[in-house]
Coordinates of C-alpha atoms and ligand atoms in Angstrom, one line a residue:
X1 CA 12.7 164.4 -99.4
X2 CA 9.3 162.6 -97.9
X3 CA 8.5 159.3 -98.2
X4 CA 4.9 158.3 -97.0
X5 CA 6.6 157.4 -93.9
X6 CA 7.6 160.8 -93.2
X7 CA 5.1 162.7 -94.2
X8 CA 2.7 160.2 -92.3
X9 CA 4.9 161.0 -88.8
X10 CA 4.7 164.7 -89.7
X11 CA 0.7 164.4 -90.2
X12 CA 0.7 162.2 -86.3
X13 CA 2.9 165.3 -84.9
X14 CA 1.4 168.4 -86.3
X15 CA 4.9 169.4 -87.7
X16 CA 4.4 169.6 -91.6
X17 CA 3.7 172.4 -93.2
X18 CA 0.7 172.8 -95.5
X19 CA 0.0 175.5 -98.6
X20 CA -3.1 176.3 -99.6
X21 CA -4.0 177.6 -102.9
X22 CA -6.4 179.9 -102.9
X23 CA -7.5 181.9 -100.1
X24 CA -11.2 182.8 -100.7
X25 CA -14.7 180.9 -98.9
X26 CA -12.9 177.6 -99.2
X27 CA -9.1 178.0 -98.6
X28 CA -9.3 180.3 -95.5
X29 CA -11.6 178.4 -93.6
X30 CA -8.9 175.5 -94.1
X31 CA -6.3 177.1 -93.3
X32 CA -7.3 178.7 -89.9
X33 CA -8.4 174.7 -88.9
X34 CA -5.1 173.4 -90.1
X35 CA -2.9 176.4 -88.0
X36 CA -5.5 175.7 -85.1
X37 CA -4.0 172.1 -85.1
X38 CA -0.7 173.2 -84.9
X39 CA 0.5 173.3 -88.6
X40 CA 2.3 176.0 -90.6
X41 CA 0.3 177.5 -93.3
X42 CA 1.2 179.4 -95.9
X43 CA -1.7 180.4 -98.0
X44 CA -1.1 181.4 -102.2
X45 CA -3.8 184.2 -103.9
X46 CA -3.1 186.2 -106.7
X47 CA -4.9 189.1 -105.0
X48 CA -2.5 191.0 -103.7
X49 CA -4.8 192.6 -101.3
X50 CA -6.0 189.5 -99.3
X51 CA -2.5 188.5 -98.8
X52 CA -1.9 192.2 -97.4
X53 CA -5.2 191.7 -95.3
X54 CA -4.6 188.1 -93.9
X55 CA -0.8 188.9 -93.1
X56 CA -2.5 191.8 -90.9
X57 CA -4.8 189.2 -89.6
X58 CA -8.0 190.6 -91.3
X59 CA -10.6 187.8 -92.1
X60 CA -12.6 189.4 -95.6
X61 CA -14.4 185.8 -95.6
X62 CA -18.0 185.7 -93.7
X63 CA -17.2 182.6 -91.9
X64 CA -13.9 183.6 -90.4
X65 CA -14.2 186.3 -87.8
X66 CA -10.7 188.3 -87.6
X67 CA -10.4 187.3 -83.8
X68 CA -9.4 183.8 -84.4
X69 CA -7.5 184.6 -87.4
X70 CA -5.2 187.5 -85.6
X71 CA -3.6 185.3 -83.2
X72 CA -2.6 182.4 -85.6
X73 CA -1.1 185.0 -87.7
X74 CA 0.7 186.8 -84.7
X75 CA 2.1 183.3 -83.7
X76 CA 3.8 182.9 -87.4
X77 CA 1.3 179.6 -87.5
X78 CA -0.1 180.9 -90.8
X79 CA 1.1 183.6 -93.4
X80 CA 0.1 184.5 -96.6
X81 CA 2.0 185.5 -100.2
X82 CA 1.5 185.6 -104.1
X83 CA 4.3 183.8 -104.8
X84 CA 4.2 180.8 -105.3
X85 CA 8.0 179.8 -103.9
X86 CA 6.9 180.0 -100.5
X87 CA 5.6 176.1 -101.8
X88 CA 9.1 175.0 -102.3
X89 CA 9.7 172.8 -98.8
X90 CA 6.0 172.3 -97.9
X91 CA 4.8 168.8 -97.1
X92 CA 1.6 169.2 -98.7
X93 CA -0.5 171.1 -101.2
X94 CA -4.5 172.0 -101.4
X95 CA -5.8 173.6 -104.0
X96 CA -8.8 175.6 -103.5
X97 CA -9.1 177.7 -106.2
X98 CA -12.8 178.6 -108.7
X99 CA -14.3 176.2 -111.4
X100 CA -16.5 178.5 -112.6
X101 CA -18.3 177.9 -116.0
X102 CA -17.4 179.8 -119.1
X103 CA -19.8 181.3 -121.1
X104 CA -20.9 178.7 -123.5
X105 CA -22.1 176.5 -120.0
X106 CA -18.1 174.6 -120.6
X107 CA -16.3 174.2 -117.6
X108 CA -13.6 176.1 -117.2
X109 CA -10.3 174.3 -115.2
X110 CA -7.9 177.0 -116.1
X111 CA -7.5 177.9 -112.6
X112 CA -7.1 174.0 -111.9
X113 CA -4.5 174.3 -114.4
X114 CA -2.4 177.2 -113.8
X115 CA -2.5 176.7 -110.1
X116 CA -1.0 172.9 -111.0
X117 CA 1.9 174.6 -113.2
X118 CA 2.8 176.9 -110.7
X119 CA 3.6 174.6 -108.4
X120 CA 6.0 172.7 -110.8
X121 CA 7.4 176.0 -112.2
X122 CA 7.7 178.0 -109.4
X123 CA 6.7 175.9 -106.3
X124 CA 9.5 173.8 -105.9
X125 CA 7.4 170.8 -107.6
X126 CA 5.7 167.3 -106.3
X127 CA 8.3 165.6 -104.8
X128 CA 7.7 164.6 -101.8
X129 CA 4.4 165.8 -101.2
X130 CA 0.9 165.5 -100.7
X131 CA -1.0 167.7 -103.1
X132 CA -5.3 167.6 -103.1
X133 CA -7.6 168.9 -105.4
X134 CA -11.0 170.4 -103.5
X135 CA -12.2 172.1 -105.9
X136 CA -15.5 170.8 -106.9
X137 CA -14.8 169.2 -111.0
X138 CA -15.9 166.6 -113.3
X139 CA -15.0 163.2 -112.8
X140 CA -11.5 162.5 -114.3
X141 CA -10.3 165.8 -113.8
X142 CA -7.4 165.0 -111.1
X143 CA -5.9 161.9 -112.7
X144 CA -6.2 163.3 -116.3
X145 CA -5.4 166.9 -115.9
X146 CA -3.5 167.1 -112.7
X147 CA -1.5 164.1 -112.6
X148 CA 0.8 164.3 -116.3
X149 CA 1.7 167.8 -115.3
X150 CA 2.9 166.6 -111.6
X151 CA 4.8 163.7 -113.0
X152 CA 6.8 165.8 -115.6
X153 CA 10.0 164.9 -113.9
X154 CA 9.3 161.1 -114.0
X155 CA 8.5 160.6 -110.4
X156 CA 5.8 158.1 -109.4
X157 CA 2.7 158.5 -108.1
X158 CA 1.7 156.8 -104.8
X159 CA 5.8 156.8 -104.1
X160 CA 7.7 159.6 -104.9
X161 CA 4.1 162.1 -104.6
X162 CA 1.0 162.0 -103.4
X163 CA -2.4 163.3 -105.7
X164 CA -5.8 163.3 -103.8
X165 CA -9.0 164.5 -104.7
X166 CA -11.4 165.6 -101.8
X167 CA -14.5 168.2 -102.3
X168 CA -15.5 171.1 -100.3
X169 CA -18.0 171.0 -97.8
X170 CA -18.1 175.0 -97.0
X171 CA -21.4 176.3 -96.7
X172 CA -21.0 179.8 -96.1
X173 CA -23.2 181.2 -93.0
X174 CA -24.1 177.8 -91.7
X175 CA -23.3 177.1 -88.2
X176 CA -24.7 173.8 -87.5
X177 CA -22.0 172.2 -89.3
X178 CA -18.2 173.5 -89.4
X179 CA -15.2 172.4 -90.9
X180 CA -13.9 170.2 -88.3
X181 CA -17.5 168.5 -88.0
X182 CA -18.6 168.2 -91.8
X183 CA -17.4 164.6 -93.2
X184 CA -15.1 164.8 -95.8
X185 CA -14.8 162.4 -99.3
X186 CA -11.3 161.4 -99.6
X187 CA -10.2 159.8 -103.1
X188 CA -6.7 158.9 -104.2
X189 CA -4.9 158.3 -107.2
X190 CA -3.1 155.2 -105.7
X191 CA -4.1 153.8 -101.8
X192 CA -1.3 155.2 -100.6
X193 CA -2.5 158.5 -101.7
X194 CA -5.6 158.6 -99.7
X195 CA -3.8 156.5 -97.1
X196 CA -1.2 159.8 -97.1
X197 CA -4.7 162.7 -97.2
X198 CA -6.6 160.8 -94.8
X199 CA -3.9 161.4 -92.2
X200 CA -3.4 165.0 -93.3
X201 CA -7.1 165.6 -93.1
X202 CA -8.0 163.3 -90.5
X203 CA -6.0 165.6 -88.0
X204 CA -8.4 168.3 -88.2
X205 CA -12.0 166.8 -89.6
X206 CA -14.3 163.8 -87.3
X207 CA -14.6 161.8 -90.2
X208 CA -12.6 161.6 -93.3
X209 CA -14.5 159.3 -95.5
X210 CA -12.0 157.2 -98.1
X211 CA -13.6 156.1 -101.2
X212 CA -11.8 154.2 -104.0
X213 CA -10.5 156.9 -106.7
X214 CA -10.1 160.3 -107.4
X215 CA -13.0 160.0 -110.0
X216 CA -15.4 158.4 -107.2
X217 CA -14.4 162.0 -105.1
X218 CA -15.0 164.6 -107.5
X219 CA -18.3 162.1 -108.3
X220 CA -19.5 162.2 -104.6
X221 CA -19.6 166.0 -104.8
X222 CA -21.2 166.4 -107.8
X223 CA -23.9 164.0 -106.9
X224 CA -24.5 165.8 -103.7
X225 CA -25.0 169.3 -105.7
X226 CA -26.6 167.5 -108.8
X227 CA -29.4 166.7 -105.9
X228 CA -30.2 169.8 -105.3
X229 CA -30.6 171.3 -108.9
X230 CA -32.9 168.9 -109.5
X231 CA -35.0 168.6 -106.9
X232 CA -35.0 172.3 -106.5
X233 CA -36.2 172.2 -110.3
X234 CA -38.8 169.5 -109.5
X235 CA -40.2 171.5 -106.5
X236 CA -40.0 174.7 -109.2
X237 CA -41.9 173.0 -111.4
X238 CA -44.5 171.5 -108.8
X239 CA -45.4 175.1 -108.1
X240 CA -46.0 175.9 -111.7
X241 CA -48.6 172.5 -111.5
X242 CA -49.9 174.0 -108.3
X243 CA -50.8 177.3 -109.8
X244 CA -52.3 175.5 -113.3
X245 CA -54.4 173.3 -110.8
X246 CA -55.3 176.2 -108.7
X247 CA -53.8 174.4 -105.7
X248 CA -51.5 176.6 -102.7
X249 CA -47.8 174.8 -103.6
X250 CA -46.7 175.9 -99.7
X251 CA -49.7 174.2 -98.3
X252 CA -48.6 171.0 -100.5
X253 CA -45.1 171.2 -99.6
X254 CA -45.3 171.6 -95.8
X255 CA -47.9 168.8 -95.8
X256 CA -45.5 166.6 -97.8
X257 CA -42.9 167.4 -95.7
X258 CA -44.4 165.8 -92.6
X259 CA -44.1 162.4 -94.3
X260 CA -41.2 161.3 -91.9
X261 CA -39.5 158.7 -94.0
X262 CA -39.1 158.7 -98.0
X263 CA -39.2 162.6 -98.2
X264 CA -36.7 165.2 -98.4
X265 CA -38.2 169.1 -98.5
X266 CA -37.0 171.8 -101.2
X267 CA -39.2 174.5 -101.1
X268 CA -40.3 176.6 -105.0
X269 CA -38.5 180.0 -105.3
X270 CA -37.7 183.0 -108.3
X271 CA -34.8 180.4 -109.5
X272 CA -31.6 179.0 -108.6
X273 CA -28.7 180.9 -107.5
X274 CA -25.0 180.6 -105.6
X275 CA -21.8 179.7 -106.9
X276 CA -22.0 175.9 -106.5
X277 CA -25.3 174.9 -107.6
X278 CA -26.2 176.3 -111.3
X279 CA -23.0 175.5 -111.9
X280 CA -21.3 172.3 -110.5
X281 CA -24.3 170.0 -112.5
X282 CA -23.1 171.5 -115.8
X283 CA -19.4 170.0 -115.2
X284 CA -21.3 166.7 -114.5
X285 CA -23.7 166.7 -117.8
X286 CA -20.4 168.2 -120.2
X287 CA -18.2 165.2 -118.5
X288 CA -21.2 163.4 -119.7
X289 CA -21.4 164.4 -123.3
X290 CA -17.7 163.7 -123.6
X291 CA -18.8 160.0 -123.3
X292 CA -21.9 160.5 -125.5
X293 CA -24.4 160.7 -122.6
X294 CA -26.8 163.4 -122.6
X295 CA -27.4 163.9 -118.6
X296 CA -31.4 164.6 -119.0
X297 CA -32.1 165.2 -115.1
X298 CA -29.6 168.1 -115.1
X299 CA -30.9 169.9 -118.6
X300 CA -34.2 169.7 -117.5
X301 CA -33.7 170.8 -113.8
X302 CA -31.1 173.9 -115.6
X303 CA -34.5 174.7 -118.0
X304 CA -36.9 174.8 -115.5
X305 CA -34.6 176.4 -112.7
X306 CA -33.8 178.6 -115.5
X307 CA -37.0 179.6 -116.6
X308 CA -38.3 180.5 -112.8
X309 CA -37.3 184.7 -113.0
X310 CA -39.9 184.8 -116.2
X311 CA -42.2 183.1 -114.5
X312 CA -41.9 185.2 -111.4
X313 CA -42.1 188.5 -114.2
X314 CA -45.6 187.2 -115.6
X315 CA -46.8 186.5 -112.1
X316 CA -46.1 190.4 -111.6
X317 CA -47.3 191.4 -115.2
X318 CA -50.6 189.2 -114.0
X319 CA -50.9 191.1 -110.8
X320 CA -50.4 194.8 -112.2
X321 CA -52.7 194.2 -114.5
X322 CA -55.6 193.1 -112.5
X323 CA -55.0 196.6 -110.9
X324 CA -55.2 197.6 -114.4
X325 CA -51.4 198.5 -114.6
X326 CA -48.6 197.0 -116.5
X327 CA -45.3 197.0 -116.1
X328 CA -44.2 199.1 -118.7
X329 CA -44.1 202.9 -116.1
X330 CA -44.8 201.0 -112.7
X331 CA -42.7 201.2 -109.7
X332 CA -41.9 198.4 -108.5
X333 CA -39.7 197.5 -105.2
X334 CA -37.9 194.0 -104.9
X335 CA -37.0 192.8 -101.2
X336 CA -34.1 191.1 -101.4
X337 CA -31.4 190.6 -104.2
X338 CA -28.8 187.9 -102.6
X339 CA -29.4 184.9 -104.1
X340 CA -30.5 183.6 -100.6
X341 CA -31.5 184.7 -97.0
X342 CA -29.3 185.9 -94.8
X343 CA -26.0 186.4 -97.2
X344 CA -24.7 189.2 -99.1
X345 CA -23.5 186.9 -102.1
X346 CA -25.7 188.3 -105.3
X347 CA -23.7 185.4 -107.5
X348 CA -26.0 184.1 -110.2
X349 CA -29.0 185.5 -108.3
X350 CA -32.6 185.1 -109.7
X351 CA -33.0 188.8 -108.4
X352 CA -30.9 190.0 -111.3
X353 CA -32.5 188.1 -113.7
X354 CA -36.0 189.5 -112.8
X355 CA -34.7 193.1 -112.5
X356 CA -33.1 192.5 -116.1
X357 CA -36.7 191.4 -117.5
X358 CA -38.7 194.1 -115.8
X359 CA -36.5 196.8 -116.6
X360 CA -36.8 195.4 -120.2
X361 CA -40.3 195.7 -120.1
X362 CA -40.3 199.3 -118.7
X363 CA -40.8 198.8 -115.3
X364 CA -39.1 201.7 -112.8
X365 CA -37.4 199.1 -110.3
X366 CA -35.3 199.6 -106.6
X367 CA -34.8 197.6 -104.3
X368 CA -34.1 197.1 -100.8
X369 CA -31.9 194.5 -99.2
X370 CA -29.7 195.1 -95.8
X371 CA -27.0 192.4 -96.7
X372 CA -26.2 194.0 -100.5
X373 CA -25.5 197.7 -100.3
X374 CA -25.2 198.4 -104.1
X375 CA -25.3 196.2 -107.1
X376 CA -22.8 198.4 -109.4
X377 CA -21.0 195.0 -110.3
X378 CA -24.1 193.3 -111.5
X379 CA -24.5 196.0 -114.4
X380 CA -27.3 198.0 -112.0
X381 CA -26.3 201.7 -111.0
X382 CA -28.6 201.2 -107.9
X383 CA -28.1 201.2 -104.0
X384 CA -30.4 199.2 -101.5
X385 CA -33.0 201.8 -100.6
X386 CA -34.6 202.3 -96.9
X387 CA -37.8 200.3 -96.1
X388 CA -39.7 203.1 -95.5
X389 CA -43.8 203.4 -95.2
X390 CA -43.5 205.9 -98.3
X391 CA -41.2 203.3 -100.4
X392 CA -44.2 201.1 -99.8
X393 CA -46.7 202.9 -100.8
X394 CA -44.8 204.9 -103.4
X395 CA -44.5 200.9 -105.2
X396 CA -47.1 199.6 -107.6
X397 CA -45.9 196.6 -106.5
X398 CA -43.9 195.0 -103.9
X399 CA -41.9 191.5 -104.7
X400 CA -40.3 189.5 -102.4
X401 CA -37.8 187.8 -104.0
X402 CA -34.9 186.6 -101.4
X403 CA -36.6 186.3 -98.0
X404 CA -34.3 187.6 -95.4
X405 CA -34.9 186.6 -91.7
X406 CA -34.5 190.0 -90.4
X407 CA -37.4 191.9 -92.8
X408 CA -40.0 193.9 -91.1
X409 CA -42.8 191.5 -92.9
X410 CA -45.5 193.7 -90.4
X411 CA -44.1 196.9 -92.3
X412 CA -44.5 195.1 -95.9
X413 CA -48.3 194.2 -95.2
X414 CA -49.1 197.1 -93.5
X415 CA -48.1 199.8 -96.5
X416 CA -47.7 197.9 -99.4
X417 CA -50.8 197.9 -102.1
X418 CA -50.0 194.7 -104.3
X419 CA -47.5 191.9 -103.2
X420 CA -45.9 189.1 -105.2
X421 CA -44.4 186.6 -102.9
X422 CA -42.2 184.4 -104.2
X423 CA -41.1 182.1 -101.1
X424 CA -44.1 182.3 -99.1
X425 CA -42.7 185.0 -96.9
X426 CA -46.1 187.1 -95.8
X427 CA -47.5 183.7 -94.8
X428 CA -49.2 184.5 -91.4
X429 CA -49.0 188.4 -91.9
X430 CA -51.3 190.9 -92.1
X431 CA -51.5 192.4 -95.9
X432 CA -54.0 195.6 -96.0
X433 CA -53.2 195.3 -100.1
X434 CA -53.5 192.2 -102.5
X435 CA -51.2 189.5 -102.6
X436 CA -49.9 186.9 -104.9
X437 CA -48.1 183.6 -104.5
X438 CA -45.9 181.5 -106.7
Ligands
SAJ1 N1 -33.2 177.1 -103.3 C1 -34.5 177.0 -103.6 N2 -35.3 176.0 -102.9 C2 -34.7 175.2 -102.0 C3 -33.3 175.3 -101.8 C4 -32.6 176.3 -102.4 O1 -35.1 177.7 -104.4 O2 -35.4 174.4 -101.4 C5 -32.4 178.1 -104.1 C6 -31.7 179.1 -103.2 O3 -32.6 180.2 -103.0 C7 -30.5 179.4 -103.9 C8 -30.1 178.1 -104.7 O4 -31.3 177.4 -104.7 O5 -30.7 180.4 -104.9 C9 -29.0 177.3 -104.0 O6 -29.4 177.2 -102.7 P1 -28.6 176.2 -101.6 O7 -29.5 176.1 -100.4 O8 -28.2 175.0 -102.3 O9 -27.4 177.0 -101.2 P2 -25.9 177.0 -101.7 O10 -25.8 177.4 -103.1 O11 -25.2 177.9 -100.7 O12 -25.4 175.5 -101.6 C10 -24.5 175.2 -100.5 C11 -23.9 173.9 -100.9 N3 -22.8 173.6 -100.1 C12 -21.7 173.2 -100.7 O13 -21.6 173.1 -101.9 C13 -20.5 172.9 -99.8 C14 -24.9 172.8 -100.8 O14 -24.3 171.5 -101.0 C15 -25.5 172.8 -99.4 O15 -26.4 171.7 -99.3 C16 -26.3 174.1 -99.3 O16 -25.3 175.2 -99.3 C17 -27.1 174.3 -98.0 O17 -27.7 173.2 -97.6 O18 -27.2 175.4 -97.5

C-alpha cells in the first residue's frame, strides 16, 4: 500500500495511475493532460454511452478534439468504464462530478456523496491514495462530508490517505488559457495532503498554487465566481440607471473601461446564464446561512441578475408598442439562445426565460441560433430557423439576445423593421428599421 513516499516517486516518474470521476467538461479535459504526461487513466461515468464513446476514442466534449484523444486511448494510456472497481489499485482519485442546485436554490452534493461511497463500496477504498475533490462546493464540504465516509475503516488522514480539495478552472471554448497553463488552488486536509496533490498536479499544470485548507480551496473558487455574479449584477443594474437617466450604458462602460488601473469591465446583458455562475454563489450564501449570515452581495446580484429577462420583455413590449403593436399576436425572432456567444450550452440561459415571458404574453416567437439546433429539452418544440431576408421582415421584432461572433449583423439591419439589442451588437451597423438598447 502507498505511503506519501511512494506515491510522491510515482507522481516524479509518471508511473501512477489516476481515476477520474466523472467524465464530462471537467474530467475529460483532465484526463487527456494526465495520459499526455504519461499516466494511466481510467475515467468512471455513469453514462454508459460516453464510456462506449471515449473507449472508441470519440471526444463529445467541445474542448477535446477526438484527434488527441484517439491515440491516448489506442496506446491503453487512458480507458474508460461504469464501474467503479476499475478504482481498486489506483494511486489517486479526482472527482469531477455536478453540484448543481436543487430546486429550492439548496445545494445539492449528492453526486459528491455517492461518488465518495462508491469508492469505499466498490472502489477498493482510500488507502493508500490521493483522492481530490474539484468540484466547485461550499466551504467545509471536503472535510465534513468527504472525509468521515473515507475514514470508515479507521485509517488516518495525512498517513494512511490523502483528501485534497482543488477547483476547476475549465472554461469551455477559451483558448487563451488551457489546462496545463491555468493556475490551480490546491488545499489539503493535512500538509501532507496538499504536499501529496501538488506533486500529482504539479506534473501536468505551471503553477499549482497551495493554500492552507480544504475550506480556503473550495473558498478561492467560490470567490472567483461570486465576482462575477455580482459585478455582472452591478453592471445589470447600471444599465437600468443608464436608461432611467437617459444615458447610452455602452458608451459609459467602454469609457470606464479605459481607466487602466482600479477597473475591471463586465458588460449589461438579458441575464446571467452557464452552469457555474447562477449557481456556485448560492452554495456560498446557503454555507452562509448555516452560520447565520445572510450573504447580501450575492441575493442582491441573484435579484437583479434575475430580474434582467423581464426587463429585456418590457423593453420589447415598449418598442412594439411605439409601432403601435403589442406583444400579445406579434412575431417576434430572437438571435441567439446559448447563454453566451460562441457555445451551444443553453444551461440556465436568459433566452429561455424571455421566450417563456413572451410566449406568456402571446407573442408568436422563433428563433435562430447556428450553435443550438433545437431546444426540445428546454420545454420549446422549436428548431433554430434560417436567417433569411423574409424571417426578417416577416418579424415584428427582432431581439438580440446572445451575440454570436459569426451573425450576419449587415443582414439584421438591412431587413429587420424594429430591433431590441440587448448586448450592444448592431453598434456600428446600418439599421434601415428602429432600434432599441438595454
Ligand atoms: N455575462 C454578462 N456580462 C458580462 C459577463 C458575463 O452578462 O460582462 C453573462 C454571460 O452572458 C453568461 C453569464 O454572465 O450568461 C456567465 O458568463 P461568464 O462569462 O462568467 O461565463 P461562464 O459561465 O462560462 O464562466 C466561466 C467561469 N469559468 C469557470 O468557472 C472555470 C468563469 O470563472 C470564467 O471567468 C468565465 O467562464 C470566463 O471568463 O469566460
Amino acid at each position: 500500500m502507498n505511503n506519501k513516499e511512494t506515491l510522491l516517486q510515482k507522481f516524479a516518474q509518471r508511473d501512477a495511475v489516476i481515476g477520474i470521476i466523472g467524465m464530462g467538461y471537467v474530467g475529460l479535459p483532465a484526463a487527456v493532460a494526465f495520459a499526455e504526461e504519461g499516466f494511466h487513466i481510467i475515467g468512471i461515468d455513469l453514462d454508459a454511452t460516453k464510456v462506449a464513446s471515449l473507449n472508441k476514442g470519440v471526444s463529445y466534449v467541445e474542448d477535446v478534439a477526438s484527434a488527441s484523444l484517439k491515440p491516448l486511448v489506442d496506446k491503453g494510456r487512458l480507458r474508460a468504464s461504469t464501474d467503479y472497481s476499475m478504482l481498486r489499485d489506483v494511486d489517486a482519485i479526482s472527482i469531477c462530478v455536478p453540484t448543481p442546485l436543487r430546486k429550492t436554490k439548496d445545494p445539492d452534493v449528492s453526486y459528491i456523496i455517492s461518488a465518495t461511497d462508491s469508492i469505499m463500496h466498490d472502489g477498493g477504498g482510500a488507502s493508500g491514495k490521493l483522492v481530490v475533490l474539484e468540484s466547485t462546493t461550499y466551504p467545509g464540504t471536503t472535510d465534513e462530508l468527504i472525509l468521515p465516509r473515507l475514514k470508515k475503516n479507521g485509517d488516518v488522514v495525512g498517513q494512511d490517505f490523502f483528501l485534497a480539495f482543488s477547483p476547476e478552472r475549465i472554461d469551455p471554448g477559451r483558448t487563451d488559457y488551457t489546462f496545463n497553463t491555468t493556475p490551480k488552488v490546491i488545499g489539503g486536509t493535512t500538509p501532507a495532503c496538499v504536499e501529496v496533490a501538488v506533486a500529482m498536479y504539479g506534473t501536468v499544470v505551471e503553477r499549482p498554487v497551495p493554500v492552507s485548507s480544504t475550506a480556503a480551496a473550495e473558498m478561492v473558487k467560490l470567490l472567483e465566481n461570486t465576482f462575477r455574479a455580482v459585478n455582472i449584477g452591478l453592471v445589470n443594474e447600471v444599465a437600468i440607471m443608464c436608461d432611467r437617466l437617459g444615458l447610452n450604458v455602452w458608451e459609459v462602460v467602454e469609457a470606464a473601461a479605459t481607466k487602466p488601473y482600479g477597473f475591471m469591465k463586465f458588460t449589461p446583458g438579458p441575464g446571467l446564464g452557464g452552469h457555474c455562475i447562477p449557481i456556485d454563489p448560492h452554495y456560498l450564501s446557503w454555507k452562509l446561512k448555516t452560520v447565520n449570515y445572510t450573504a447580501r452581495f450575492i441575493e442582491l446580484a441573484s435579484d437583479v441578475n434575475g430580474g434582467m429577462p423581464e426587463y429585456v420583455v418590457s423593453k420589447i413590449g415598449d418598442a412594439l408598442n411605439m409601432k403601435r403593436k403589442s406583444v400579445n399576436g406579434s412575431h417576434i425572432l430572437i438571435l441567439g439562445v446559448a447563454y453566451k456567444p460562441n457555445v451551444g450550452d443553453v444551461r440556465e440561459s436568459p433566452a429561455l426565460d424571455v421566450m417563456h415571458l413572451l410566449q406568456e404574453r402571446g407573442g408568436v416567437i422563433k428563433y435562430h441560433d447556428p450553435y443550438v439546433a433545437d431546444l426540445a429539452d428546454e420545454g420549446f418544440d422549436m428548431q433554430s430557423i434560417e436567417l433569411t431576408r423574409a424571417a426578417l421582415e416577416l418579424a415584428d421584432c427582432v431581439v438580440v439576445i446572445t451575440n454570436h461572433a459569426d451573425f450576419d449583423y449587415e443582414q439584421v439591419g438591412a431587413y429587420a423593421s424594429l430591433i431590441v439589442d440587448t448586448r450592444n451588437a448592431m453598434k456600428g451597423v446600418a439599421v434601415q428599421g428602429y432600434v432599441v438598447g438595454m
